[in-house]
């Protein structure tokens, strides 16, 4: 049954922040740290979403997703690369025969201010080009003016086009202002058919934060308790160092638990996180000594 | 590596992150701190103090007999009339500031000893007990020379010697709650920590000595209940401050009847934590957890009776169970431990008796699935579901990690149930509706009511109870009053 989105369970911001402090108190050291870092690496959607993107840049990104490091060999692939629709084909070719997925933003990313028709055409185009996953944005204007039905229907329409292709719905939490709104938008996206909910485009500050992510994880948890259906989570933007990635994993571990501790259900949308993780893994490998960033490829 | 590319969902257990103890100095034997010196007890008796997480002996502590108590009271009286009473308030404040600063400087050491001696998780002693203890000294240092402004039109005067007896649940923090306002108001002190947790109080004695506080202003003596009773019955004390069980509180009140001694009591509690259907549910779960499992439930204001509105009971209970499973119970020195060791063996037995009692009453018991450490005094976080108002586990203070859950239908019903208990120390209310909160704060008979949070403390806010939870306030401006005459 679809709930009335006007009346959702309220969120207490102070309580959320206190919970975050508790997560950040966890001491993640030694083996736990190495396992966590490798897991985080395997969950990264390596992202380039710039006006100046070229096929060469995309190819370089794809290679990085396949070979994160020359120095440390026992590393997983990254989860996916995330690009604009016109670069999907290039990425797809570069990544053929690998487990790295190609995710494409669509629906007039990042603003989402376009007609539904345009959005559907763009989504179809990305899929035809070979995208394995679609990252759409919601219409924040409509959401903030209370047209929840509009937002819901739009997501449902895009999911309809996606079919079995994974749909990640970007809430752009930086524009939604309150945690109550973020919870509301999460519920709308989940009930409308999102496979993943995602915090941000990366184009608006603040992008992903731990409180925002916790509220979204709680929405996923509440939905799972009701329906037994798993929804994925992707915090994106603003997570640039290994320590905060570990803190997100602690939060995931203690909120949704082991079922979500895999790239199938959790992703980091990030461009520079991978290299900081490599730096930290290098430190673990060389007995606590950091090597120069010059040793890590872009 | 192929395998890693298909990482299956897995349980991410945190490696132990044990706080190191090799830099900690605990003497093999501790004497009584009387008149600025550590002196051997006249009793010639020393008793052992244990680490409840390992059952290993940490040290032995002097037992103060009547003669020792007399000595301490004499020293306190002398220093009161000769030094402390005459000293300008501004100078008194400097000493209190100094104590606060040294506590901060030595906070790591104090936190570790607190955890070793008392069994509480290092996260709590590090982030709660020690910083708050320092804050109390800072706060009351500020009041010392402003008493006339605190009570305009009155002339506040100190009382003399305060006999202070504190419990084992927050050893250093309770010492701070007692000593700081007493010194700020110009009184001298004889303090006795619980025989289960003497070490941080004795470390505080070292700190006070190192701060060059005039001899005899603070005397710290150790021993069991008998020592406390000599203190209470001593003719030359002027004020008694006691935190502990309701029964002992009653005994103290009996024994000082007919004397001029002023008394404040901070006794037991059995707080109602009330969750309404319009509450922020996921945050309320955290509040419930913190309310009862903070310090293994050894908290007089613990939210030990949970009242849930009937239509959300199922959701709350299932979420509560899931959340309890993520609590890490074990070595208190591990930085990741959420629930540490039960403070002492007697208390563990008491908790077990209550759990048995609840079982015999036919109340559904839920305990976490994880294993407990083989050694040490540990108790699983426990939940009594569908508890009955008349059951002993609902009526009595268990002082352990045991939560009872009851449901209610209307606001009138929950107020009646919440107040239907001899205690009245604290309560919690969870609702998004402000008017409901203020309605409840008017009607709940509790000294402290928290709204959409629980177990929050600040030196500037008064704390104390109604009914059999005691009288008098500690903390804030109100905390000065019991140490003054006007």
XYZ file of N, CA and C in Angstrom, chain A residues 9-13 15-16 18-19 22 25-33 35-39 42 73-78 99 180 183 214-215 218-219 221-222 225 246 249-251 253-255 257-263 265, chain B residues 1-2 4-18 123-124 126-127 277-286 289-290 294 315 318-319 322-323 326-328 334-339 430-432 451-454 456:
336
model
N 6.489 9.790 9.453
C 7.018 9.836 10.815
C 8.072 10.939 10.900
N 7.975 11.806 11.895
C 8.909 12.935 11.943
C 10.343 12.500 12.239
N 11.266 13.363 11.889
C 12.689 13.098 12.146
C 13.177 14.134 13.146
N 13.915 13.690 14.142
C 14.486 14.625 15.104
C 15.953 14.844 14.764
N 16.257 16.046 14.328
C 17.601 16.328 13.820
C 18.682 16.115 14.883
N 18.621 14.151 17.434
C 18.778 12.716 17.649
C 19.613 12.079 16.556
N 19.372 12.514 15.318
C 20.132 11.968 14.189
C 21.613 12.317 14.355
N 23.247 12.975 17.061
C 23.836 12.223 18.165
C 24.199 10.803 17.733
N 23.309 10.223 16.956
C 23.565 8.865 16.472
C 24.831 8.846 15.621
N 27.904 8.707 17.607
C 28.194 7.368 18.100
C 28.896 6.521 17.031
N 32.464 7.324 16.741
C 33.272 6.892 17.889
C 33.896 5.531 17.657
N 33.363 4.764 16.732
C 33.876 3.414 16.517
C 35.334 3.484 16.096
N 36.107 2.600 16.689
C 37.530 2.579 16.386
C 37.784 1.463 15.370
N 38.086 1.858 14.141
C 38.261 0.878 13.062
C 39.747 0.773 12.766
N 40.329 -0.322 13.220
C 41.781 -0.458 13.122
C 42.145 -1.805 12.518
N 43.419 -1.902 12.121
C 44.021 -3.163 11.688
C 43.215 -3.888 10.611
N 42.901 -5.155 10.899
C 42.269 -5.990 9.881
C 40.914 -5.432 9.465
N 40.153 -4.982 10.457
C 38.835 -4.401 10.176
C 38.960 -3.262 9.181
N 40.024 -2.476 9.366
C 40.228 -1.313 8.518
C 40.522 -1.750 7.085
N 39.811 -4.593 5.588
C 38.610 -5.170 4.983
C 37.646 -4.055 4.582
N 37.471 -3.101 5.490
C 36.553 -1.994 5.232
C 36.985 -1.165 4.034
N 38.292 -0.890 3.961
C 38.788 -0.064 2.851
C 38.606 -0.771 1.512
N 38.882 -2.060 1.499
C 38.719 -2.802 0.241
C 37.251 -2.875 -0.155
N 36.405 -3.048 0.839
C 34.973 -3.073 0.561
C 34.521 -1.726 0.000
N 35.461 -1.319 -3.525
C 34.631 -2.107 -4.438
C 33.246 -1.502 -4.626
N 48.164 -5.290 -5.390
C 47.578 -6.118 -6.440
C 46.275 -6.812 -6.047
N 46.119 -7.101 -4.757
C 44.922 -7.864 -4.390
C 43.729 -6.941 -4.139
N 43.394 -6.169 -5.159
C 42.314 -5.204 -4.984
C 41.122 -5.557 -5.853
N 39.928 -5.209 -5.396
C 38.741 -5.440 -6.216
C 38.631 -4.370 -7.299
N 37.810 -4.657 -8.308
C 37.412 -3.602 -9.243
C 36.572 -2.589 -8.510
N 36.452 -1.400 -9.113
C 35.455 -0.495 -8.602
C 34.088 -0.972 -9.102
N 33.438 -6.791 -14.778
C 32.249 -6.697 -13.918
C 31.920 -5.247 -13.574
N 13.131 16.062 7.479
C 11.760 15.588 7.240
C 11.489 15.477 5.743
N 13.322 12.511 4.258
C 12.625 11.264 4.526
C 11.425 11.105 3.571
N 21.840 8.786 6.944
C 21.188 7.966 7.970
C 19.666 8.003 7.819
N 19.136 9.183 7.554
C 17.685 9.299 7.371
C 17.242 8.440 6.187
N 17.355 4.807 7.131
C 16.194 4.469 7.956
C 14.954 4.251 7.092
N 14.819 5.072 6.041
C 13.677 4.897 5.131
C 13.754 3.520 4.470
N 15.288 0.924 5.662
C 15.049 -0.091 6.697
C 13.550 -0.254 6.952
N 12.866 0.883 7.101
C 11.428 0.813 7.389
C 10.677 0.125 6.242
N 11.350 -3.607 6.430
C 10.598 -4.261 7.511
C 9.143 -4.489 7.098
N 34.886 4.904 5.789
C 34.748 3.887 6.835
C 33.610 4.241 7.792
N 30.488 3.262 6.288
C 30.301 1.805 6.353
C 29.866 1.346 7.743
N 30.419 1.999 8.774
C 29.989 1.682 10.143
C 28.493 1.969 10.269
N 28.089 3.113 9.735
C 26.673 3.498 9.799
C 25.806 2.478 9.059
N 26.580 -0.668 8.399
C 26.677 -1.930 9.118
C 25.728 -1.975 10.303
N 25.624 -0.843 11.009
C 24.832 -0.852 12.240
C 23.388 -0.407 12.013
N 23.075 0.034 10.791
C 21.685 0.428 10.524
C 20.968 -0.646 9.716
N 22.784 -3.489 8.343
C 23.390 -4.789 8.636
C 24.053 -5.453 7.447
N 24.458 -6.690 7.649
C 25.347 -7.369 6.711
C 24.729 -7.554 5.322
N 23.412 -7.652 5.232
C 22.782 -7.847 3.923
C 23.113 -6.731 2.942
N 23.392 -5.562 3.465
C 23.663 -4.416 2.587
C 25.164 -4.180 2.387
N 25.995 -4.984 3.026
C 27.435 -4.723 2.972
C 28.031 -5.271 1.683
N 27.525 -4.836 0.560
C 28.012 -5.281 -0.734
C 27.701 -4.216 -1.770
N 28.469 -4.248 -2.858
C 28.246 -3.227 -3.885
C 26.898 -3.381 -4.581
N 24.209 -3.347 -3.051
C 23.233 -2.569 -2.273
C 23.777 -1.282 -1.712
N 42.042 -9.716 -8.025
C 41.604 -10.855 -7.225
C 40.124 -11.118 -7.476
N 39.841 -12.214 -8.070
C 38.459 -12.527 -8.492
C 37.491 -12.543 -7.316
N 37.357 -11.119 -4.528
C 36.943 -9.845 -3.955
C 35.902 -9.129 -4.812
N 35.914 -9.416 -6.124
C 34.936 -8.768 -6.977
C 33.517 -9.243 -6.713
N 33.417 -10.371 -6.061
C 32.091 -10.856 -5.711
C 31.959 -10.977 -4.206
N 32.362 -9.915 -3.524
C 32.253 -9.968 -2.069
C 30.797 -10.221 -1.720
N 30.560 -11.293 -1.007
C 29.201 -11.555 -0.561
C 28.927 -10.723 0.677
N 27.648 -10.477 0.934
C 27.332 -9.768 2.172
C 27.995 -10.475 3.340
N 28.575 -9.728 4.228
C 29.279 -10.365 5.331
C 29.136 -9.533 6.590
N 29.431 -10.172 7.696
C 29.373 -9.467 8.966
C 30.726 -8.832 9.218
N 30.694 -7.533 9.390
C 31.926 -6.786 9.570
C 32.143 -6.602 11.063
N 32.888 -7.509 11.662
C 33.149 -7.392 13.101
C 34.344 -6.480 13.319
N 34.231 -5.636 14.332
C 35.322 -4.701 14.581
C 36.432 -5.386 15.373
N 37.666 -5.228 14.913
C 38.805 -5.766 15.677
C 38.858 -5.065 17.031
N 39.363 -5.759 18.046
C 39.469 -5.113 19.361
C 40.322 -3.849 19.271
N 39.893 -2.810 19.948
C 40.663 -1.563 20.019
C 40.803 -1.234 21.495
N 41.741 -1.931 22.129
C 41.845 -1.852 23.589
C 42.659 -0.628 24.001
N 34.466 4.386 26.429
C 33.829 5.458 25.659
C 33.036 6.376 26.591
N 32.380 5.789 27.579
C 31.576 6.603 28.494
C 32.449 7.345 29.504
N 35.470 8.227 29.147
C 36.269 9.205 28.401
C 35.418 10.378 27.917
N 34.208 10.080 27.405
C 33.407 11.132 26.776
C 32.337 11.714 27.689
N 2.680 7.903 19.528
C 2.645 7.483 18.120
C 3.241 8.529 17.173
N 3.200 9.805 17.581
C 3.725 10.841 16.691
C 5.196 11.151 16.980
N 5.880 10.247 17.651
C 7.294 10.471 17.989
C 8.182 10.211 16.781
N 9.368 10.825 16.758
C 10.366 10.435 15.760
C 10.881 9.042 16.117
N 10.302 8.028 15.512
C 10.479 6.652 15.990
C 11.942 6.210 16.025
N 12.647 6.413 14.919
C 14.012 5.881 14.870
C 14.937 6.566 15.877
N 14.673 7.840 16.134
C 15.478 8.531 17.146
C 15.027 8.121 18.549
N 13.729 7.840 18.686
C 13.232 7.377 19.989
C 13.892 6.054 20.369
N 14.086 5.189 19.375
C 14.758 3.914 19.647
C 16.133 4.174 20.272
N 16.862 5.114 19.692
C 18.177 5.458 20.245
C 18.042 5.975 21.669
N 17.402 3.139 24.033
C 18.649 2.389 24.236
C 19.581 3.143 25.195
N 19.791 4.436 24.912
C 20.667 5.217 25.791
C 20.073 5.340 27.180
N 22.857 2.821 29.004
C 23.952 3.710 29.384
C 24.477 3.269 30.752
N 6.024 -2.175 16.232
C 7.167 -1.596 15.506
C 8.304 -1.269 16.470
N 10.061 -4.498 17.840
C 10.915 -5.223 16.892
C 12.172 -4.411 16.565
N 12.021 -3.090 16.474
C 13.207 -2.265 16.208
C 14.159 -2.250 17.398
N 16.187 -5.388 17.382
C 17.226 -5.339 16.346
C 18.365 -4.430 16.788
N 18.014 -3.306 17.384
C 19.050 -2.373 17.810
C 19.886 -2.955 18.948
N 22.857 -4.933 17.985
C 24.079 -4.253 17.508
C 24.905 -3.693 18.664
N 24.414 -3.824 19.897
C 25.207 -3.365 21.035
C 26.370 -4.329 21.259
N 27.538 -3.776 21.446
C 28.701 -4.622 21.692
C 28.901 -4.715 23.207
N 37.753 -1.773 25.712
C 37.699 -1.719 24.253
C 36.902 -0.481 23.849
N 37.502 0.323 22.958
C 36.853 1.589 22.585
C 35.532 1.364 21.873
N 35.316 0.153 21.364
C 34.063 -0.121 20.657
C 32.983 -0.731 21.545
N 33.299 -0.934 22.808
C 32.308 -1.553 23.688
C 31.178 -0.576 24.019
N 29.934 -1.069 23.903
C 28.782 -0.238 24.233
C 28.278 -0.501 25.647
N 28.341 -1.773 26.048
C 27.859 -2.146 27.375
C 28.982 -2.907 28.065
N 8.525 11.302 24.321
C 8.880 11.327 22.899
C 7.644 11.631 22.067
N 7.600 12.824 21.505
C 6.502 13.224 20.632
C 6.964 14.413 19.817
N 6.379 14.570 18.631
C 6.741 15.707 17.795
C 5.937 16.947 18.185
N 12.668 15.702 26.962
C 11.781 15.585 25.810
C 12.591 15.296 24.566
N 12.258 14.219 23.882
C 12.938 13.785 22.666
C 14.441 13.629 22.845
N 14.842 13.303 24.040
C 16.222 12.955 24.334
C 16.209 12.268 25.690
N 17.358 11.777 26.123
C 17.395 11.146 27.441
C 18.810 11.212 28.018
N 20.550 13.529 29.597
C 21.363 14.700 29.276
C 21.690 15.438 30.571
